[in-house]
Short mmCIF file of C-alpha atoms and ligand atoms in Angstrom, two decimals:
data_model
loop_
_atom_site.label_atom_id
_atom_site.label_comp_id
_atom_site.label_asym_id
_atom_site.label_seq_id
_atom_site.Cartn_x
_atom_site.Cartn_y
_atom_site.Cartn_z
CA MET A 1 94.53 65.01 123.00
CA SER A 2 94.35 68.30 121.11
CA GLU A 3 92.38 68.23 117.87
CA PRO A 4 94.43 69.20 114.78
CA LEU A 5 93.11 72.50 113.39
CA VAL A 6 94.72 73.75 110.19
CA VAL A 7 94.35 77.37 109.06
CA ILE A 8 95.26 78.15 105.43
CA GLY A 9 96.49 81.74 105.19
CA ASN A 10 98.66 83.68 107.61
CA GLY A 11 97.02 87.09 107.36
CA MET A 12 94.81 89.25 109.54
CA ALA A 13 91.92 86.78 109.78
CA ALA A 14 94.21 83.90 110.81
CA ALA A 15 96.01 85.99 113.41
CA ARG A 16 92.75 87.23 114.94
CA LEU A 17 91.27 83.73 114.97
CA CYS A 18 94.30 82.35 116.83
CA GLU A 19 94.17 85.22 119.32
CA GLU A 20 90.45 84.75 119.99
CA LEU A 21 90.85 80.96 120.25
CA ALA A 22 93.80 81.25 122.63
CA GLN A 23 91.61 83.35 124.94
CA ARG A 24 88.77 80.83 124.90
CA ALA A 25 90.11 77.34 124.33
CA LEU A 26 93.88 77.26 124.77
CA GLY A 27 95.11 73.68 124.34
CA ARG A 28 91.89 72.33 122.88
CA TYR A 29 93.34 72.50 119.37
CA ALA A 30 96.81 71.79 117.97
CA ILE A 31 96.81 74.70 115.52
CA ALA A 32 98.94 74.83 112.37
CA VAL A 33 98.88 78.01 110.28
CA ILE A 34 100.07 77.81 106.67
CA GLY A 35 101.17 81.08 105.06
CA ALA A 36 102.27 81.72 101.48
CA GLU A 37 104.05 84.98 102.34
CA PRO A 38 107.53 84.52 103.84
CA HIS A 39 106.75 86.58 106.97
CA LEU A 40 105.05 86.43 110.32
CA ALA A 41 101.51 87.82 110.04
CA TYR A 42 101.46 91.61 109.72
CA ASN A 43 98.89 94.38 109.78
CA ARG A 44 98.06 94.87 106.11
CA VAL A 45 96.02 98.00 106.86
CA LEU A 46 99.25 99.78 107.80
CA LEU A 47 100.90 99.21 104.42
CA SER A 48 99.64 102.56 103.10
CA SER A 49 101.21 104.31 106.08
CA VAL A 50 104.45 102.36 105.53
CA LEU A 51 104.47 103.46 101.89
CA ALA A 52 103.87 107.07 102.96
CA GLY A 53 106.79 106.78 105.38
CA ASP A 54 104.51 107.43 108.37
CA VAL A 55 104.98 103.97 109.99
CA PRO A 56 108.13 101.78 110.10
CA ILE A 57 107.79 98.21 108.76
CA ALA A 58 108.62 96.79 112.20
CA ASP A 59 105.39 98.30 113.58
CA THR A 60 103.26 96.21 111.23
CA LEU A 61 104.09 92.91 112.96
CA LEU A 62 100.89 91.58 114.56
CA LYS A 63 102.53 89.14 117.03
CA PRO A 64 106.17 88.26 117.69
CA ALA A 65 107.37 84.68 117.02
CA ASN A 66 107.29 83.72 120.70
CA TRP A 67 103.60 84.73 120.98
CA TRP A 68 102.66 81.97 118.54
CA ARG A 69 105.06 79.49 120.15
CA ASP A 70 103.71 80.17 123.65
CA ARG A 71 100.21 79.37 122.45
CA GLY A 72 101.24 76.15 120.78
CA VAL A 73 100.62 77.41 117.25
CA THR A 74 102.87 75.89 114.58
CA LEU A 75 103.63 78.39 111.81
CA ARG A 76 104.56 77.23 108.34
CA TYR A 77 105.10 80.37 106.36
CA GLY A 78 106.72 80.73 102.96
CA ALA A 79 105.00 77.58 101.62
CA ALA A 80 101.52 77.87 100.15
CA ALA A 81 98.84 75.20 100.47
CA THR A 82 98.31 73.81 96.98
CA ALA A 83 95.43 71.38 97.45
CA VAL A 84 92.94 70.11 100.00
CA ASP A 85 91.48 66.61 100.12
CA ILE A 86 88.37 66.95 102.23
CA GLY A 87 87.61 63.21 102.10
CA SER A 88 90.93 62.19 103.65
CA HIS A 89 91.22 65.41 105.74
CA LYS A 90 94.60 66.42 104.31
CA VAL A 91 96.19 69.66 103.08
CA ARG A 92 99.07 69.50 100.60
CA LEU A 93 101.78 72.18 100.68
CA ALA A 94 103.96 73.60 97.90
CA ASP A 95 107.03 71.96 99.49
CA GLY A 96 105.43 68.53 99.06
CA LYS A 97 104.51 68.03 102.73
CA GLU A 98 101.00 67.03 103.86
CA LEU A 99 99.12 68.05 106.99
CA GLY A 100 96.17 66.20 108.45
CA PHE A 101 93.29 68.07 110.04
CA ALA A 102 90.18 67.43 112.09
CA LYS A 103 88.99 70.98 111.35
CA LEU A 104 90.08 73.27 108.54
CA VAL A 105 89.75 77.05 108.17
CA PHE A 106 90.26 78.89 104.89
CA ALA A 107 91.65 82.38 105.61
CA THR A 108 93.33 82.95 102.26
CA GLY A 109 92.21 86.57 101.78
CA SER A 110 92.11 88.03 98.30
CA ARG A 111 94.47 89.32 95.64
CA PRO A 112 94.49 92.42 93.45
CA ILE A 113 92.59 92.25 90.16
CA ARG A 114 94.95 92.71 87.23
CA LEU A 115 93.66 94.65 84.23
CA PRO A 116 93.11 92.31 81.26
CA ILE A 117 94.76 94.70 78.81
CA ALA A 118 97.91 94.76 76.68
CA GLY A 119 101.13 95.45 78.57
CA ALA A 120 99.74 94.43 81.98
CA ASP A 121 102.73 92.11 82.51
CA LEU A 122 105.39 94.72 81.72
CA PRO A 123 107.92 95.38 84.46
CA GLY A 124 106.94 98.52 86.31
CA VAL A 125 103.22 97.63 86.32
CA LEU A 126 102.63 96.87 89.99
CA THR A 127 99.84 96.09 92.45
CA PHE A 128 99.47 97.04 96.11
CA ARG A 129 98.59 94.23 98.49
CA GLU A 130 101.64 92.73 100.21
CA LEU A 131 104.69 93.88 102.11
CA SER A 132 106.77 92.88 99.07
CA ASP A 133 104.65 95.23 96.89
CA VAL A 134 105.44 98.16 99.19
CA ALA A 135 109.15 97.46 98.78
CA LEU A 136 108.76 97.33 94.98
CA ILE A 137 106.68 100.52 94.79
CA ALA A 138 108.99 102.42 97.14
CA LYS A 139 112.04 101.28 95.16
CA ALA A 140 110.46 102.36 91.87
CA ALA A 141 109.41 105.71 93.39
CA ALA A 142 112.94 106.31 94.63
CA CYS A 143 114.52 105.98 91.18
CA HIS A 144 111.69 107.25 88.98
CA SER A 145 109.93 110.53 88.95
CA ARG A 146 106.57 109.77 87.30
CA ALA A 147 103.84 107.37 88.42
CA VAL A 148 100.32 106.57 87.28
CA VAL A 149 97.91 105.03 89.77
CA ILE A 150 94.88 103.34 88.24
CA GLY A 151 91.86 103.22 90.55
CA GLY A 152 90.40 106.04 92.65
CA GLY A 153 89.16 103.91 95.54
CA LEU A 154 90.63 103.92 99.06
CA LEU A 155 93.68 101.87 98.07
CA GLY A 156 94.46 103.84 94.90
CA ILE A 157 94.24 107.18 96.69
CA GLU A 158 96.46 105.93 99.52
CA ALA A 159 99.00 104.57 96.99
CA ALA A 160 98.96 107.87 95.08
CA TYR A 161 99.50 109.78 98.31
CA GLY A 162 102.42 107.53 99.36
CA LEU A 163 104.06 107.94 95.95
CA ALA A 164 103.58 111.72 95.92
CA LYS A 165 105.06 111.91 99.39
CA ALA A 166 108.08 109.94 98.17
CA GLY A 167 108.60 112.66 95.55
CA ALA A 168 106.99 111.10 92.46
CA LYS A 169 104.88 113.14 90.05
CA VAL A 170 101.59 111.22 90.29
CA THR A 171 98.55 110.97 88.05
CA LEU A 172 95.52 109.18 89.49
CA VAL A 173 93.23 107.71 86.84
CA HIS A 174 89.70 106.61 87.73
CA LEU A 175 86.98 104.98 85.64
CA MET A 176 84.08 106.53 87.55
CA ASP A 177 82.98 110.17 87.73
CA ARG A 178 83.98 110.57 91.38
CA LEU A 179 86.59 109.26 93.79
CA MET A 180 85.66 106.53 96.31
CA GLU A 181 82.19 106.19 94.76
CA ARG A 182 81.53 103.11 96.88
CA GLN A 183 81.99 105.07 100.09
CA LEU A 184 81.23 108.73 99.33
CA ASP A 185 78.36 110.76 97.92
CA ALA A 186 79.03 113.29 95.15
CA ARG A 187 79.64 116.26 97.42
CA ALA A 188 82.13 114.57 99.75
CA ALA A 189 83.89 113.06 96.73
CA LEU A 190 84.30 116.52 95.20
CA MET A 191 85.86 117.83 98.41
CA LEU A 192 88.15 114.81 98.49
CA LYS A 193 89.25 115.42 94.89
CA ALA A 194 90.25 118.98 95.76
CA ALA A 195 92.21 117.75 98.79
CA VAL A 196 93.99 115.05 96.76
CA GLU A 197 94.89 117.63 94.09
CA ALA A 198 96.19 119.93 96.81
CA LYS A 199 98.73 117.16 97.62
CA GLY A 200 100.13 117.67 94.11
CA ILE A 201 98.35 114.64 92.57
CA GLU A 202 96.70 115.06 89.17
CA VAL A 203 93.23 113.43 89.17
CA LEU A 204 91.58 112.23 85.94
CA LEU A 205 87.97 111.03 86.33
CA ASP A 206 85.70 109.22 83.88
CA VAL A 207 88.62 107.68 82.01
CA ALA A 208 89.28 104.08 81.05
CA THR A 209 92.74 102.61 80.59
CA ALA A 210 93.32 101.06 77.15
CA ARG A 211 96.82 99.58 77.52
CA PHE A 212 100.26 99.88 79.01
CA VAL A 213 102.90 100.91 76.51
CA GLY A 214 106.60 100.00 76.66
CA GLU A 215 109.39 97.81 75.34
CA ASP A 216 111.33 96.43 78.30
CA ARG A 217 109.26 98.17 80.99
CA VAL A 218 106.21 100.42 81.16
CA GLU A 219 106.77 103.80 79.51
CA ALA A 220 103.23 105.14 79.21
CA VAL A 221 99.60 104.47 80.05
CA GLU A 222 97.27 104.88 77.10
CA LEU A 223 93.67 105.86 77.81
CA LYS A 224 90.67 104.80 75.74
CA ASP A 225 90.12 108.43 74.67
CA GLY A 226 93.55 108.28 72.98
CA ARG A 227 95.51 110.27 75.56
CA ARG A 228 98.92 108.93 76.61
CA ILE A 229 100.44 109.59 80.00
CA ALA A 230 104.21 109.09 80.00
CA THR A 231 105.26 107.28 83.15
CA ASP A 232 108.02 105.25 84.78
CA MET A 233 105.67 103.02 86.78
CA ALA A 234 101.99 102.17 87.16
CA VAL A 235 100.17 100.92 90.24
CA VAL A 236 96.93 99.09 89.53
CA ALA A 237 94.37 99.31 92.37
CA VAL A 238 91.08 98.44 90.69
CA GLY A 239 89.67 95.90 93.12
CA ILE A 240 90.26 92.51 94.70
CA LYS A 241 89.34 88.90 93.98
CA PRO A 242 88.88 86.36 96.77
CA ASN A 243 91.47 83.52 96.84
CA ALA A 244 88.89 80.75 96.58
CA GLU A 245 90.35 78.47 93.89
CA ILE A 246 91.77 75.82 96.24
CA GLY A 247 88.43 75.68 98.01
CA ALA A 248 86.58 75.30 94.70
CA ALA A 249 88.96 72.55 93.55
CA ALA A 250 88.32 70.72 96.83
CA GLY A 251 84.58 70.76 96.11
CA LEU A 252 83.48 73.71 98.25
CA ALA A 253 80.62 75.91 97.02
CA VAL A 254 82.14 79.11 95.60
CA ASN A 255 80.42 82.13 94.05
CA ARG A 256 82.71 85.15 94.27
CA GLY A 257 84.13 83.80 97.52
CA ILE A 258 83.85 80.54 99.46
CA VAL A 259 80.20 80.38 100.51
CA ILE A 260 79.67 80.25 104.28
CA ASP A 261 76.60 80.17 106.52
CA ASP A 262 75.97 82.10 109.76
CA GLY A 263 78.22 79.59 111.54
CA LEU A 264 81.11 80.41 109.14
CA LEU A 265 80.78 76.83 107.89
CA THR A 266 81.22 75.93 104.21
CA ASN A 267 79.18 73.19 102.55
CA ALA A 268 81.68 70.64 103.94
CA THR A 269 81.53 69.41 107.54
CA ASP A 270 84.33 70.81 109.71
CA VAL A 271 85.58 73.14 106.96
CA PHE A 272 85.16 76.88 107.65
CA ALA A 273 86.12 80.10 105.87
CA ILE A 274 86.64 83.61 107.25
CA GLY A 275 87.96 86.93 106.00
CA GLU A 276 88.17 88.22 102.46
CA CYS A 277 88.11 84.75 100.87
CA ALA A 278 84.64 84.11 102.30
CA GLU A 279 81.20 85.07 100.97
CA HIS A 280 78.50 85.47 103.60
CA ARG A 281 74.87 86.10 102.57
CA GLY A 282 76.13 87.13 99.12
CA VAL A 283 78.69 89.61 100.47
CA CYS A 284 82.51 89.42 100.19
CA TYR A 285 83.88 92.04 102.55
CA GLY A 286 87.07 93.98 101.82
CA LEU A 287 87.67 95.54 105.22
CA VAL A 288 89.25 94.37 108.43
CA GLU A 289 86.32 94.90 110.83
CA PRO A 290 84.17 92.14 109.27
CA VAL A 291 87.27 89.90 109.29
CA ASN A 292 87.60 90.46 113.05
CA ASP A 293 83.86 89.88 113.63
CA GLN A 294 84.01 86.59 111.72
CA ALA A 295 87.17 85.45 113.54
CA ARG A 296 85.54 86.12 116.92
CA VAL A 297 82.36 84.22 116.08
CA LEU A 298 84.31 81.27 114.68
CA ALA A 299 86.50 81.15 117.81
CA GLU A 300 83.36 81.08 119.93
CA ARG A 301 81.88 78.26 117.88
CA LEU A 302 85.14 76.27 117.95
CA SER A 303 85.07 76.72 121.73
CA GLY A 304 81.62 75.17 121.92
CA ARG A 305 79.29 78.21 121.93
CA GLN A 306 76.54 78.35 119.32
CA THR A 307 76.91 82.01 118.36
CA HIS A 308 76.10 83.30 114.87
CA TYR A 309 77.58 85.80 112.47
CA ARG A 310 74.82 87.98 110.95
CA GLY A 311 76.94 90.30 108.78
CA SER A 312 78.88 93.51 109.39
CA VAL A 313 78.40 97.22 108.73
CA ASN A 314 81.02 98.53 106.30
CA ALA A 315 82.90 101.52 107.68
CA THR A 316 85.94 103.21 106.16
CA ASN A 317 88.50 105.83 107.12
CA LEU A 318 90.94 107.16 104.53
CA LYS A 319 94.57 107.19 105.71
CA VAL A 320 95.89 110.32 104.02
CA SER A 321 97.51 112.81 106.35
CA GLY A 322 95.38 115.92 106.85
CA VAL A 323 92.41 114.53 104.87
CA HIS A 324 89.71 113.25 107.20
CA VAL A 325 87.07 111.12 105.52
CA PHE A 326 84.67 108.60 107.07
CA SER A 327 81.87 106.58 105.56
CA ALA A 328 79.62 103.87 106.99
CA GLY A 329 76.48 101.94 106.11
CA ASP A 330 73.91 103.17 103.58
CA PHE A 331 75.49 106.56 102.82
CA ILE A 332 73.54 107.23 99.59
CA GLY A 333 70.08 106.78 101.12
CA ALA A 334 67.84 104.10 99.69
CA ALA A 335 64.18 104.83 98.81
CA GLY A 336 62.17 105.67 101.93
CA THR A 337 65.15 107.05 103.87
CA GLU A 338 65.78 110.68 104.83
CA SER A 339 69.06 112.56 104.64
CA ILE A 340 70.24 115.21 107.10
CA VAL A 341 73.03 117.35 105.63
CA PHE A 342 75.33 119.92 107.18
CA ALA A 343 78.01 121.73 105.16
CA ASP A 344 80.43 124.52 105.99
CA PRO A 345 82.60 125.13 102.93
CA GLY A 346 84.62 127.72 104.84
CA LEU A 347 85.69 125.14 107.41
CA GLY A 348 85.93 122.37 104.79
CA THR A 349 83.38 120.34 106.75
CA TYR A 350 80.58 118.19 105.37
CA ARG A 351 78.27 115.73 107.11
CA LYS A 352 75.49 113.63 105.71
CA LEU A 353 73.44 111.29 107.88
CA VAL A 354 70.89 108.86 106.47
CA VAL A 355 67.95 107.99 108.73
CA ALA A 356 65.66 105.04 108.06
CA ASP A 357 62.75 103.98 110.30
CA GLY A 358 63.91 106.31 113.09
CA ARG A 359 67.42 104.83 113.12
CA LEU A 360 70.74 105.95 111.69
CA ALA A 361 71.43 103.83 108.60
CA GLY A 362 74.53 105.52 107.20
CA ALA A 363 76.92 108.45 107.49
CA VAL A 364 79.48 110.37 105.45
CA LEU A 365 81.80 112.76 107.26
CA TYR A 366 84.36 114.98 105.59
CA GLY A 367 86.72 117.32 107.39
CA ASP A 368 85.77 116.77 111.03
CA THR A 369 85.48 113.02 111.64
CA SER A 370 85.72 113.12 115.43
CA ASP A 371 82.13 111.87 115.81
CA ALA A 372 82.70 108.88 113.49
CA PRO A 373 82.94 106.25 116.28
CA TRP A 374 79.70 107.53 117.84
CA TYR A 375 77.76 107.47 114.57
CA LEU A 376 79.16 104.00 113.85
CA ASP A 377 77.98 102.77 117.26
CA LEU A 378 74.50 104.17 116.57
CA ILE A 379 74.40 102.43 113.17
CA ARG A 380 75.71 99.11 114.48
CA GLY A 381 73.46 99.17 117.53
CA GLY A 382 70.33 100.06 115.52
CA THR A 383 69.69 102.77 118.16
CA ALA A 384 66.44 104.77 117.91
CA VAL A 385 67.46 108.40 117.21
CA GLU A 386 64.08 110.18 117.00
CA ALA A 387 64.44 111.62 120.54
CA PHE A 388 67.58 113.57 119.60
CA ARG A 389 67.25 113.64 115.83
CA GLU A 390 67.25 117.44 115.49
CA ASP A 391 70.68 117.62 117.15
CA LEU A 392 72.11 114.40 115.67
CA ILE A 393 74.03 116.18 112.91
CA PHE A 394 75.89 118.36 115.47
CA GLY A 395 77.49 115.34 117.12
CA ARG A 396 77.76 113.50 120.38
CA ALA A 397 78.95 116.34 122.65
CA LEU A 398 75.86 118.49 121.98
CA VAL A 399 73.41 115.59 122.22
CA GLU A 400 74.88 114.47 125.56
CA ARG A 401 75.02 118.02 126.93
CA LEU A 402 71.35 118.60 126.11
CA ALA A 403 70.38 115.25 127.62
CA ALA A 404 72.27 115.94 130.89
C1 LIG B 1 97.30 98.74 101.43
C2 LIG B 1 96.06 98.28 102.12
C3 LIG B 1 95.39 99.14 102.99
C4 LIG B 1 94.23 98.73 103.63
N1 LIG B 1 93.60 99.60 104.47
C5 LIG B 1 92.49 99.20 105.10
C6 LIG B 1 91.82 100.09 106.01
O1 LIG B 1 92.20 101.24 106.19
N2 LIG B 1 90.72 99.62 106.67
C7 LIG B 1 90.27 98.35 106.49
O2 LIG B 1 89.30 97.96 107.14
N3 LIG B 1 90.87 97.50 105.63
C8 LIG B 1 91.96 97.89 104.93
N4 LIG B 1 92.58 97.03 104.07
C9 LIG B 1 91.98 95.68 103.88
C10 LIG B 1 92.47 94.70 104.95
O3 LIG B 1 93.87 94.68 104.97
C11 LIG B 1 91.91 93.33 104.66
O4 LIG B 1 90.49 93.42 104.80
C12 LIG B 1 92.43 92.23 105.57
O5 LIG B 1 93.83 92.13 105.48
C13 LIG B 1 91.80 90.89 105.18
O6 LIG B 1 92.31 89.87 106.00
P1 LIG B 1 92.41 88.37 105.48
O7 LIG B 1 93.12 87.61 106.54
O8 LIG B 1 91.10 87.92 104.99
O9 LIG B 1 93.35 88.46 104.19
P2 LIG B 1 94.89 88.78 104.15
O10 LIG B 1 95.29 89.74 105.20
O11 LIG B 1 95.18 89.13 102.74
O12 LIG B 1 95.60 87.40 104.48
C14 LIG B 1 95.49 86.27 103.66
C15 LIG B 1 96.82 85.55 103.66
O13 LIG B 1 96.62 84.26 103.10
C16 LIG B 1 97.73 83.95 102.29
N5 LIG B 1 97.36 82.90 101.34
C17 LIG B 1 96.57 82.99 100.26
N6 LIG B 1 96.48 81.80 99.63
C18 LIG B 1 97.23 80.94 100.35
C19 LIG B 1 97.55 79.56 100.22
N7 LIG B 1 97.07 78.82 99.21
N8 LIG B 1 98.36 78.99 101.13
C20 LIG B 1 98.86 79.73 102.15
N9 LIG B 1 98.60 81.03 102.33
C21 LIG B 1 97.79 81.63 101.44
C22 LIG B 1 98.07 85.28 101.65
O14 LIG B 1 99.38 85.25 101.14
C23 LIG B 1 97.88 86.23 102.81
O15 LIG B 1 99.07 86.37 103.53
C24 LIG B 1 93.73 97.42 103.40
C25 LIG B 1 94.38 96.56 102.51
C26 LIG B 1 95.53 96.98 101.87
C27 LIG B 1 96.23 96.05 100.91
#
C-alpha cells in the first residue's frame, strides 16, 4: 500500500519534489498536491520574461497534466489548505474537504510584502508574484502610460523593465542608496543604474514612500521628502514574507519561516517544509536554487537515504535584456577576506572576486557574465584557488589554457 503524502502548495518546490520522488520512489507514496492558484505548477522565475514579452505564458508550464497523472500524483488546485491538524493527520481545504496524510510537506512559498501606508489598498497598487499579477500589470500598462515601481531589488528592476518595454513611462523608487544592494557592491550597482536609465527608466535612490494618493484608484505616489509622482499604477516589490501561518496555527515552530532541521523536518514528526516558506539555520531563501536543493534532499530522505541539507550559496542573474549582472556568495568581503577587482569602463565590464582562506567566497560580475557558472562552481565546491589565483579574475579559459 502506498503511504499518503500530502504537499501543501503547488509551486516550484512542490513540482521539483514530485519530480525527484518519481525518479527515486515511484509508487511508494500516494501523493496529493494542494494548490491555491488555479493553475498547473508554472515556472515563476519566467514571469519577468513573460511581462517583458520575451516568453509566452505557455512556456512557463513546468509539467503537463498527463505528467502528474502518469506518476500517480493527484492535483487539487484552486482550493487552498486552510488548516492542518497534526494530531489526527488531516489537512482541511477551503472547499470543506479533508485529506488524511502519513507524511506532510509544507511548500507554500511566500507572498509579497505590502507597504503599511495610506492608500496601499487602492486599485492600481499591484504586486508581482503570480501569473494573475502579470496579467493585471500588463493590462494596466496597456491602458496607462505612467507607472511607479517601488523597490530596486531584482524583482522591482525586472518589473520596471517589463513595464518600460510595454511602453509605460516608468519611475523606479528605491529606499537604499544603490540598486540591488543585497547582491551588488557600490560600483556594480552604479553601472546597473546607468544601464537601467538607458532603458528609459527614471531611477530615484534614497527615497521612502509616504503614501499612495487617489480617490477611486491610485493617482500619485507621495514620497517622504514631499515630492509627488503622478502615476496611473504602482507596483510594489519591496520583499517577501514566508507563508507560514497555517504551520504556526498547527503548532509548528515558526520564526520568519517554518523552522526546519538539516533533514528538512519541522518540530513535528513526519511534517516537513521546503522552499521559500521554510527557515533553515536562520535563513529563508528567496531563490529557486535552494528550493531545488531542498527538494532533492527531501526526496532522498523520503526514499530512505539519510542525506542532509547543509544550506545553499545564493546566486543571482538579472533578467533584463542586454544587461548582464551576476552575484554569488559573500560579494562584499567580510573582515579577513581579500578582493580582486578588474574594471574596464570602456567595455562596460566589472569583476570583483572575494577570496577567503585560499578559496573563492563570492563574486560580482557586470557586463561579461560568461564565467559566472565557473565561479559559482568554485564557490560551491570550496575549491582551493591559490595555484591559479593570479589568473582567476581573467576567467576559466585563460586558467585552463595555462594549466594545459
Ligand atoms: C517575478 C519573479 C521572478 C523571479 N526570478 C527569479 C530568478 O531569476 N532566480 C531565482 O532564483 N528566483 C527567482 N524568483 C524566485 C522564485 O520564483 C522562488 O524562489 C520560487 O518560486 C520559490 O518556490 P516555492 O515553491 O517555495 O514557492 P512558490 O513558487 O511561490 O509556490 C508556492 C505555492 O504555494 C501556494 N500556496 C500558498 N499557500 C497555500 C495554501 N494554504 N494552500 C495551497 N497552496 C498554497 C501558492 O499559491 C504558490 O502557488 C522569482 C520570483 C518572481 C515572483
